[in-house]
mmCIF file of C-alpha atoms in Angstrom:
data_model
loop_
_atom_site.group_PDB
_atom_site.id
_atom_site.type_symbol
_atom_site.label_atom_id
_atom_site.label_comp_id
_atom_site.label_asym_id
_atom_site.label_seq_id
_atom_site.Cartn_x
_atom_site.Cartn_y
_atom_site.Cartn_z
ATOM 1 C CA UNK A 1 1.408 -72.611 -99.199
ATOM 2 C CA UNK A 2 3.724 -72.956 -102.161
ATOM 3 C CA UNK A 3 4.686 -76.792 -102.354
ATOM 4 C CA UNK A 4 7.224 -77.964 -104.131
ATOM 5 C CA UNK A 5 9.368 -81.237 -105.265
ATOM 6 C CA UNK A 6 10.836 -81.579 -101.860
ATOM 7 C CA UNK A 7 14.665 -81.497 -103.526
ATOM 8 C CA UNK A 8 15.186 -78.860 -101.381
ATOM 9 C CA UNK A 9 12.342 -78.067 -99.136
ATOM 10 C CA UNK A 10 8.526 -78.876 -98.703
ATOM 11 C CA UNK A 11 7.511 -75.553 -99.416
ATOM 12 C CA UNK A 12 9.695 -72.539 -101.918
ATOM 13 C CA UNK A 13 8.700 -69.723 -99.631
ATOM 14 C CA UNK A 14 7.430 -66.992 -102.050
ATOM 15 C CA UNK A 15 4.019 -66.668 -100.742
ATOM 16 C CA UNK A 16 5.128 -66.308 -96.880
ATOM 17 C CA UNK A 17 7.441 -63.551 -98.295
ATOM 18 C CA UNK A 18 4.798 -61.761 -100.469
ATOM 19 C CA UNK A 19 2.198 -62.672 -97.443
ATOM 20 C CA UNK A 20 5.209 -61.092 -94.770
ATOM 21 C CA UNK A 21 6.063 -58.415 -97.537
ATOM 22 C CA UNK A 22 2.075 -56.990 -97.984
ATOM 23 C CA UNK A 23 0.870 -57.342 -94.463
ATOM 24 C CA UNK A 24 3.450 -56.954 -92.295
ATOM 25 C CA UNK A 25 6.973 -55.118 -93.645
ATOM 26 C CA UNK A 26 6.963 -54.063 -96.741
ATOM 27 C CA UNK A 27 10.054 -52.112 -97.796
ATOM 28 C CA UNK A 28 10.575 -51.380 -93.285
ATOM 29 C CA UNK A 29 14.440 -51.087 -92.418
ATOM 30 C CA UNK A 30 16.144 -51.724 -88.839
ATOM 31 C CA UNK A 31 17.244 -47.838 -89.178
ATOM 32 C CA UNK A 32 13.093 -46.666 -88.893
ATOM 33 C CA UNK A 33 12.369 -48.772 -85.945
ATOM 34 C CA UNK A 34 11.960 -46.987 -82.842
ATOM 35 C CA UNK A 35 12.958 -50.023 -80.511
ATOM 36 C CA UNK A 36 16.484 -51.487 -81.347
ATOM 37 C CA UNK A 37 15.555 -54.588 -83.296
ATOM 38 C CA UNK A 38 17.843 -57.084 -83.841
ATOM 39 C CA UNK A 39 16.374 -60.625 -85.611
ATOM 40 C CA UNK A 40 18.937 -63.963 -85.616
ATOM 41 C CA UNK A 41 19.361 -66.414 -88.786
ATOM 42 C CA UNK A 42 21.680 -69.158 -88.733
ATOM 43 C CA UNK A 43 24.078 -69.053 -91.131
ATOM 44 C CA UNK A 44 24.526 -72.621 -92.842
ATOM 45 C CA UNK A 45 27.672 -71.655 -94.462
ATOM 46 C CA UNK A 46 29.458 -70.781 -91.134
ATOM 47 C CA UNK A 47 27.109 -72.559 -88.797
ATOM 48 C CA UNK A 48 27.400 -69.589 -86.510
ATOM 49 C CA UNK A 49 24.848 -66.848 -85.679
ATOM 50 C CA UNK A 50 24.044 -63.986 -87.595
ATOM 51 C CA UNK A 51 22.251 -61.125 -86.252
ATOM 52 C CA UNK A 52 21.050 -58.918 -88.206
ATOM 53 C CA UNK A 53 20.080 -55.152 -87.223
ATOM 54 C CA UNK A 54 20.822 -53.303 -90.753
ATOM 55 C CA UNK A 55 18.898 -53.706 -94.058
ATOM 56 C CA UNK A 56 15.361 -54.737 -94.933
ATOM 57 C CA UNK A 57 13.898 -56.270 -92.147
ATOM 58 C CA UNK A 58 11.541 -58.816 -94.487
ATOM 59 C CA UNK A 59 15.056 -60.348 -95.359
ATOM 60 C CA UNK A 60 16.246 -60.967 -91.889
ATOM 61 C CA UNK A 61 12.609 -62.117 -91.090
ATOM 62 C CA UNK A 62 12.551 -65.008 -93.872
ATOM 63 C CA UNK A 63 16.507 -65.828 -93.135
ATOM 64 C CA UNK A 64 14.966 -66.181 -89.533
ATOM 65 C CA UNK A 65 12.061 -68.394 -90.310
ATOM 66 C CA UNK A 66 13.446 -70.712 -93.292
ATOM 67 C CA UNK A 67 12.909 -73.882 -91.437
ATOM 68 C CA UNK A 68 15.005 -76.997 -92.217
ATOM 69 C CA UNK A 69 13.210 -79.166 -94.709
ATOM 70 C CA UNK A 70 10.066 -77.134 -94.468
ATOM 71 C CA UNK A 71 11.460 -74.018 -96.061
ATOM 72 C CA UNK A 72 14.474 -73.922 -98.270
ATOM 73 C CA UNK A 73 17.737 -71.726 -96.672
ATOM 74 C CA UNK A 74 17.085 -67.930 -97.206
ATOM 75 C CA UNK A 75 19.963 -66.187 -99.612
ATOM 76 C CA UNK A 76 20.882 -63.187 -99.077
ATOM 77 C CA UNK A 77 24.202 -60.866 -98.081
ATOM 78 C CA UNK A 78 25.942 -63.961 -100.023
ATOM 79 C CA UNK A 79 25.039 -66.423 -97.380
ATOM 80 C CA UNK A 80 22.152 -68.830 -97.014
ATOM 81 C CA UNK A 81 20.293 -68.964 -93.536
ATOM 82 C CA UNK A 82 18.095 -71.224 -91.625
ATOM 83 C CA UNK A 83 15.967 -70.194 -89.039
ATOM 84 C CA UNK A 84 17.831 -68.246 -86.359
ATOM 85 C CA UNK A 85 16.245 -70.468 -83.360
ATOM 86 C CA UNK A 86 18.460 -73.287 -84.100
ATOM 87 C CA UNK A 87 21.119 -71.493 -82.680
ATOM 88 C CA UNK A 88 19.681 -68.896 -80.510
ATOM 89 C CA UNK A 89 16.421 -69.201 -79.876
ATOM 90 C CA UNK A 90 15.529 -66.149 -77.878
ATOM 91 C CA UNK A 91 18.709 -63.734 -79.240
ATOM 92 C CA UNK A 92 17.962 -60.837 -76.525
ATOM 93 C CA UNK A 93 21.703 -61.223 -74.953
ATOM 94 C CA UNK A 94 22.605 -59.645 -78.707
ATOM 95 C CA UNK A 95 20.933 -55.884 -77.794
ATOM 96 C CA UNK A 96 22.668 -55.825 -74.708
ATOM 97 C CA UNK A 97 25.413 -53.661 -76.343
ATOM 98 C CA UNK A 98 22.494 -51.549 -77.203
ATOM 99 C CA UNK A 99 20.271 -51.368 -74.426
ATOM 100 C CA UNK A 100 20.791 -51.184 -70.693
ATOM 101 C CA UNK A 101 17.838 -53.929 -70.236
ATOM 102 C CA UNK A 102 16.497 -56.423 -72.768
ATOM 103 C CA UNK A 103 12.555 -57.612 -72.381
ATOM 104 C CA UNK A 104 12.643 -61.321 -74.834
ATOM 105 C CA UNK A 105 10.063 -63.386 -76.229
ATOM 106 C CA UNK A 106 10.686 -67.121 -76.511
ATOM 107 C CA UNK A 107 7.725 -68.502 -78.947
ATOM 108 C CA UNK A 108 9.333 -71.841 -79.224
ATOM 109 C CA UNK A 109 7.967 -73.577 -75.790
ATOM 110 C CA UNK A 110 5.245 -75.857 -76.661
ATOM 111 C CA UNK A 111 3.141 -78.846 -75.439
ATOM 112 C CA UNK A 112 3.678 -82.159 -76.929
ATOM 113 C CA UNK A 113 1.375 -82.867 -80.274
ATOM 114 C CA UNK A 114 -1.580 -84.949 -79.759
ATOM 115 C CA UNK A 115 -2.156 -85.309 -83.198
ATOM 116 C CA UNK A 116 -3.428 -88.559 -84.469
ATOM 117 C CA UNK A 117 -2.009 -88.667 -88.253
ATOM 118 C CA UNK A 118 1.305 -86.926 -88.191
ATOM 119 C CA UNK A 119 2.720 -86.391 -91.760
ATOM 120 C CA UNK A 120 5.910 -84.666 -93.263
ATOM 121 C CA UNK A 121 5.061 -80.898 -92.521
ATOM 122 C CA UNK A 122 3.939 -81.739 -88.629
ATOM 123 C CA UNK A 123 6.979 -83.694 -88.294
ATOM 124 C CA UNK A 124 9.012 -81.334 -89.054
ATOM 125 C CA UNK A 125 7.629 -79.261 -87.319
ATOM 126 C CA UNK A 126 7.338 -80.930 -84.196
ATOM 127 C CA UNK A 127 11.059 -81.789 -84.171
ATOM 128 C CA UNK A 128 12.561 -78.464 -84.553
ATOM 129 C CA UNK A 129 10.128 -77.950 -81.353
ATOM 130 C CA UNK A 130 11.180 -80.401 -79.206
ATOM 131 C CA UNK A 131 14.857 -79.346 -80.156
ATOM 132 C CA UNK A 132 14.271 -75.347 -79.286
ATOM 133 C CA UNK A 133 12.148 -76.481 -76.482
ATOM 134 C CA UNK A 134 15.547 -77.818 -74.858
ATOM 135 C CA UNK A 135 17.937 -74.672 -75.898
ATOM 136 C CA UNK A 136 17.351 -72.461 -73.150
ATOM 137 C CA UNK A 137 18.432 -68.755 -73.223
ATOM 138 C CA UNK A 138 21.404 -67.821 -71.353
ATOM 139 C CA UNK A 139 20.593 -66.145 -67.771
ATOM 140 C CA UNK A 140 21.555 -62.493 -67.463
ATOM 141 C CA UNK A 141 20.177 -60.309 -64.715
ATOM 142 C CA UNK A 142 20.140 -57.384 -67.776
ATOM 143 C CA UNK A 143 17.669 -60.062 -69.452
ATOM 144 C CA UNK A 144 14.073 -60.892 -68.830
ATOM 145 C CA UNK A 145 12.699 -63.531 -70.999
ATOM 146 C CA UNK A 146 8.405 -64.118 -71.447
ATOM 147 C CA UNK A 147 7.850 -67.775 -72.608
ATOM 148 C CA UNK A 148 4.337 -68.568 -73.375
ATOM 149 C CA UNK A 149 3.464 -72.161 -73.602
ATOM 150 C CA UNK A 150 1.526 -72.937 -76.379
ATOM 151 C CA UNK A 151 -0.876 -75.529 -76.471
ATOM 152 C CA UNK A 152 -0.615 -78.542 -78.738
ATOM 153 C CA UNK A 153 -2.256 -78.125 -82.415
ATOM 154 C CA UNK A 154 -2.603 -74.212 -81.234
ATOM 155 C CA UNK A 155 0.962 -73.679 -82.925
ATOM 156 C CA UNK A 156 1.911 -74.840 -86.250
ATOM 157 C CA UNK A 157 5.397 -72.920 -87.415
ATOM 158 C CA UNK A 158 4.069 -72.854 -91.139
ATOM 159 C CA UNK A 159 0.480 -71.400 -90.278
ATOM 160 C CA UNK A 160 1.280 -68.063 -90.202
ATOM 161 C CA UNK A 161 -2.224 -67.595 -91.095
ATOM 162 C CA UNK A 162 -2.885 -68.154 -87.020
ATOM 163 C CA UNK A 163 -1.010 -65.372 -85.772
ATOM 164 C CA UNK A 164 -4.154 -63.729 -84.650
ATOM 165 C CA UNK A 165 -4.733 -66.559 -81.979
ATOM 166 C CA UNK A 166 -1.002 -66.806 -81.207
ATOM 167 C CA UNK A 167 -0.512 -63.142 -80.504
ATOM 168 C CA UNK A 168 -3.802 -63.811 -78.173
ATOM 169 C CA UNK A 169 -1.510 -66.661 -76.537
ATOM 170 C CA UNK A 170 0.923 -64.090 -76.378
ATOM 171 C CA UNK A 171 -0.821 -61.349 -74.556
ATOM 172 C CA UNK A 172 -2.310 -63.207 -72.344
ATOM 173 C CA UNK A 173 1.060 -64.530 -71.070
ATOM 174 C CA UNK A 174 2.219 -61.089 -70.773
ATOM 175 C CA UNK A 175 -0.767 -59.904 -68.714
ATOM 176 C CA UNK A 176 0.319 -62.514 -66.293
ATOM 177 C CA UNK A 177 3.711 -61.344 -65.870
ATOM 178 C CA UNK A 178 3.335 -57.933 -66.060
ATOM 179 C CA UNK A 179 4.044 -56.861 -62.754
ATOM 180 C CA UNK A 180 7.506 -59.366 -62.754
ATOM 181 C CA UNK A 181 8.332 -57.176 -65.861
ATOM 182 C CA UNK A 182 7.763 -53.538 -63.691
ATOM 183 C CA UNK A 183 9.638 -54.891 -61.278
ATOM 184 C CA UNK A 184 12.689 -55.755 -63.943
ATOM 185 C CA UNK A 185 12.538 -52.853 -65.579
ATOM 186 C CA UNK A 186 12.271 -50.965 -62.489
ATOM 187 C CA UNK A 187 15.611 -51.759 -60.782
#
């Protein structure tokens, strides 16, 4: 973690870019994926989604994930974005222009923290939870949504360190509803 004077936010950023940018995507653009991709900031300039499905997808990736007070808003394509959940948490309805059916992942359900010592970062944190926690994603019978509930003190948003155990959380949640899924994508 980068911290910082928190003027602006708690952390700058530039390590969970080059971190994102060396393990994960690199130079990667929407055009090379072989799924439609499409990732959601939220534009603080025009407090209205933006989903983005052109360009480098490390951009749209830290415009989605530049939490409010915990990361500073991401700039780029002249705008500065927060993370995309705090408009549209699970922005699936957005491929349907694309795709006849759309399978979503909502990673923002979570158990209440049972920390003992909260401080600023966990805070944070654990507000923008309980907010996403209550957005639901719009039904759609085009639309089938996995929501894995994670455990408290199993998620942290600014531990991206832990993916390992949260893609674990993941999986698992997707073994159980496998057969719901065949069925969705069946009919």
């Amino acid at each position: 973690m980068d911290f910082q004077n928190p003027k602006y936010s708690l952390i700058k950023g530039k390590r969970i870019k080059e971190f994102m940018d060396t393990l994960f995507f690199g130079k990667a653009r929407f055009k090379s994926t072989k799924i439609p991709l499409i990732i959601c900031g939220s534009n603080i300039d025009t407090h209205k989604p933006h989903y983005f499905d052109e360009g480098l997808i490390l951009d749209a990736v830290m415009a989605s994930i530049s939490i409010p007070g915990i990361f500073p808003p991401y700039h780029t394509r002249r705008h500065n974005f927060i993370d995309g959940g705090t408009l549209d948490p699970v922005p699936a309805h957005a491929l349907l222009n694309q795709c006849d059916k759309v399978l979503g992942l909502n990673i923002n359900q979570a158990e209440g923290s049972k920390e003992r010592s909260l401080n600023t970062i966990s805070v944070l944190a654990e507000t923008l939870y309980m907010m996403l926690n209550n957005l639901k994603p719009k039904p759609s019978e085009r639309v089938f949504i996995v929501s894995p509930k994670f455990p408290a003190g199993k998620r942290s948003a600014i531990q991206f360190f832990r993916w390992e155990s949260n893609y674990k959380i993941g999986e698992k949640e997707i073994k159980k509803v496998l057969p719901a899924i065949k069925r969705f994508l069946s009919t």
